[in-house]
mmCIF file of C-alpha atoms in Angstrom:
data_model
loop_
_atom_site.group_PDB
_atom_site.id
_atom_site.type_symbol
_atom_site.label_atom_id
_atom_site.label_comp_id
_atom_site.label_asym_id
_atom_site.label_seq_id
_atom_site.Cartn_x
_atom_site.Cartn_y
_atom_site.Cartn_z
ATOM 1 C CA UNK A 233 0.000 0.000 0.000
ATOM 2 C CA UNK A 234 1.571 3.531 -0.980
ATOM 3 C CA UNK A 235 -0.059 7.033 -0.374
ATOM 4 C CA UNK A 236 0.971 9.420 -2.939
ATOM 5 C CA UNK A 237 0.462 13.318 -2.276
ATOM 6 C CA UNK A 238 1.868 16.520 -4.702
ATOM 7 C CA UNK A 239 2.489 18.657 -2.678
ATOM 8 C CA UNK A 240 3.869 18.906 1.258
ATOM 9 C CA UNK A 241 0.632 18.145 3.938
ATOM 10 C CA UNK A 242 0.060 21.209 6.352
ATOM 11 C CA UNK A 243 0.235 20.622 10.091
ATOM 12 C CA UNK A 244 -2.309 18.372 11.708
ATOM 13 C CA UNK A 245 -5.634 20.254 12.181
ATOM 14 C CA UNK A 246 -5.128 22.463 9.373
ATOM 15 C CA UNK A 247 -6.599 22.154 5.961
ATOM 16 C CA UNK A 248 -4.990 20.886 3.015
ATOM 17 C CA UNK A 249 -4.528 23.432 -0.357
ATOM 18 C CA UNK A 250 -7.181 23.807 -2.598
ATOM 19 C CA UNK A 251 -5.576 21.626 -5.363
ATOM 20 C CA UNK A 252 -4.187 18.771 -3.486
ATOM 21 C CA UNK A 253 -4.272 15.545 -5.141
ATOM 22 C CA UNK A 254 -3.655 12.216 -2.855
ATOM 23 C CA UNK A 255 -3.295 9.113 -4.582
ATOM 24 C CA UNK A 256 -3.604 5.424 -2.426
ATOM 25 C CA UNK A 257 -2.575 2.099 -4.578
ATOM 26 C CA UNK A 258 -2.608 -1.509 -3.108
ATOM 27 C CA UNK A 259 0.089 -2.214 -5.985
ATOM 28 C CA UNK A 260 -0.709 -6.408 -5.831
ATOM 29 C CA UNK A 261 -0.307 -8.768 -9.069
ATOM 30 C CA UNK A 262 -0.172 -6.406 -12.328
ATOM 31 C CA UNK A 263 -1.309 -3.213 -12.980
ATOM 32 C CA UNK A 264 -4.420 -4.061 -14.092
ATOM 33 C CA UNK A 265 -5.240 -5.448 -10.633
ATOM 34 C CA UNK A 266 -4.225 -3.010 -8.777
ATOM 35 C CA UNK A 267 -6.378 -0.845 -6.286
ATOM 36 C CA UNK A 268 -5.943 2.904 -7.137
ATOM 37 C CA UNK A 269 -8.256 5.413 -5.144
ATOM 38 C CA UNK A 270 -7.630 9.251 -5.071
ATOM 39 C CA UNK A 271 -8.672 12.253 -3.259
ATOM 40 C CA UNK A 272 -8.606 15.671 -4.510
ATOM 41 C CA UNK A 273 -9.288 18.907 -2.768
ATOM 42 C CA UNK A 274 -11.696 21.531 -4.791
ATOM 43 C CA UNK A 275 -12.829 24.869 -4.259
ATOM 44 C CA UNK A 276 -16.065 26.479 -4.939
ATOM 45 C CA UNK A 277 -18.382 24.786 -2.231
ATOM 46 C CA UNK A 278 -17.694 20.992 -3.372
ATOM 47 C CA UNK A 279 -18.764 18.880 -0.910
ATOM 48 C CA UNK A 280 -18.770 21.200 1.756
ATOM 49 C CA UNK A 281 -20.104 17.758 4.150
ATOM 50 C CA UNK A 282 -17.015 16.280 3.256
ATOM 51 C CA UNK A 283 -14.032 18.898 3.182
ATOM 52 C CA UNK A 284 -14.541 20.211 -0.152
ATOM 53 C CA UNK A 285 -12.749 16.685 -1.269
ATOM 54 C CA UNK A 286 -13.845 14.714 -4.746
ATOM 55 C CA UNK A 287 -13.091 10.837 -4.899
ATOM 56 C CA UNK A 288 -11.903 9.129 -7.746
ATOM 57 C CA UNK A 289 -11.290 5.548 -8.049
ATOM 58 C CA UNK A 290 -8.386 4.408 -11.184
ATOM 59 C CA UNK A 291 -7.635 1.732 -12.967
ATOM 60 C CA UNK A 292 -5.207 1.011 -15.770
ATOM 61 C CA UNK A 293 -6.594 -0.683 -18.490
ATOM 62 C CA UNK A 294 -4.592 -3.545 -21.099
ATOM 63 C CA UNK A 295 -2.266 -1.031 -22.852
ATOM 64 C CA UNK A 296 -0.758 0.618 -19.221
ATOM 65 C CA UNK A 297 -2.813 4.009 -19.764
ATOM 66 C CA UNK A 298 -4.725 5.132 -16.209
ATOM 67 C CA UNK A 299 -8.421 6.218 -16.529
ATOM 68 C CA UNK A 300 -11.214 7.927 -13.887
ATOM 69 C CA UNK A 301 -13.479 4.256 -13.550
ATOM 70 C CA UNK A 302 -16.238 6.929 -11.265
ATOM 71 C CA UNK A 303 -15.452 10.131 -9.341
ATOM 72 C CA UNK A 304 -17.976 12.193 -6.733
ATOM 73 C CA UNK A 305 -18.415 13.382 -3.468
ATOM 74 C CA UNK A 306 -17.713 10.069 -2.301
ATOM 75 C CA UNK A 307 -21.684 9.729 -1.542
ATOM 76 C CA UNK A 308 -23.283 6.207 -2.067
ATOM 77 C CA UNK A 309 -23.093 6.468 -5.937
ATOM 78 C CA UNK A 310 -19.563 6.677 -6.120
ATOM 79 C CA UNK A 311 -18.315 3.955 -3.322
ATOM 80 C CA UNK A 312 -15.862 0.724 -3.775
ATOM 81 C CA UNK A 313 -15.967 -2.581 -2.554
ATOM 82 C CA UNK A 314 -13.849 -3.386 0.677
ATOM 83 C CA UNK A 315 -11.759 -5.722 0.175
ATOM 84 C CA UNK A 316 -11.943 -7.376 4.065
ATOM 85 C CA UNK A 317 -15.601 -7.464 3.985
ATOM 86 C CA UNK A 318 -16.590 -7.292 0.357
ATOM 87 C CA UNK A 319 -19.262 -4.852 1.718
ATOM 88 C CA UNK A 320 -19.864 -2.016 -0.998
ATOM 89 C CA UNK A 321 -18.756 1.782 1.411
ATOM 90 C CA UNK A 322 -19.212 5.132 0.388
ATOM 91 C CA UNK A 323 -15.513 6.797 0.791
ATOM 92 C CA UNK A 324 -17.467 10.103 2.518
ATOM 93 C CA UNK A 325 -18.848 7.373 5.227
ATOM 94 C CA UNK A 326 -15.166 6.563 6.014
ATOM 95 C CA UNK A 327 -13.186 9.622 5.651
ATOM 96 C CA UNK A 328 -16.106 11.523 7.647
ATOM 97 C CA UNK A 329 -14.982 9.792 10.985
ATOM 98 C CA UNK A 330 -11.510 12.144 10.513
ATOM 99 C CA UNK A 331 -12.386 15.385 10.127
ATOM 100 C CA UNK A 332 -10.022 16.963 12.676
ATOM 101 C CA UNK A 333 -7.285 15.893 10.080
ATOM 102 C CA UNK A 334 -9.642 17.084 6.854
ATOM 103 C CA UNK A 335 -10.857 13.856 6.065
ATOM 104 C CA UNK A 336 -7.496 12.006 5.759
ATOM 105 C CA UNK A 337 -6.627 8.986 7.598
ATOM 106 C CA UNK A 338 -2.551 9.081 7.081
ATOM 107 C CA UNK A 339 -1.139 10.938 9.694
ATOM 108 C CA UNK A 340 2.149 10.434 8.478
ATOM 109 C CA UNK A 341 1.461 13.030 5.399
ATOM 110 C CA UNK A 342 1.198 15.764 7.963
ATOM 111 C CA UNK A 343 4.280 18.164 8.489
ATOM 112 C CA UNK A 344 5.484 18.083 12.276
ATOM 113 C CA UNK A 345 3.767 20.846 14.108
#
């Protein structure tokens, strides 16, 4: 598992730049298989519920090229199938339990305070 981000995090409790893109593979098997979800922070009232973040989930297709598969608030249409549980969750029902960090769950990203 690898968490990809463009730019350095802010300190914990503060907001990420409008403009942020995080990326988070499960790189498993080939690149067709792998598990590629991503996170990016808009402006303009997006999803003001859930940070003002849009979710995208990626895959690469046969000839290596990435593509959007569905992107959205992160709201029941757009959700993705856990792989523990095989239940189907809607990525704003997750990353809502971590708001104090603006909806991301690696802490790690965060610059020392």
């Amino acid at each position: 598992r690898w968490v990809y981000v463009d730019r350095p995090a802010p300190p914990l409790g503060e907001a990420f730049p409008l403009g942020t893109i995080l990326v988070k593979t499960i790189e498993v098997g080939p690149i067709q298989d792998w598990e590629i979800h991503a996170m990016v922070k808009r402006g303009d009232g997006f999803n003001p519920e859930g940070g003002g973040w849009e979710y995208f989930a990626l895959a690469f297709d046969a000839e290596g090229q990435l593509a959007i598969e569905w992107r959205g608030q992160g709201t029941e249409e757009a959700s993705y199938l856990d792989p523990a549980t095989g239940e189907a969750r809607a990525c704003s029902t997750c990353h809502g339990i971590a708001p104090e960090r603006d909806y991301v769950f690696h802490r790690e990203l965060y610059a020392e305070e």
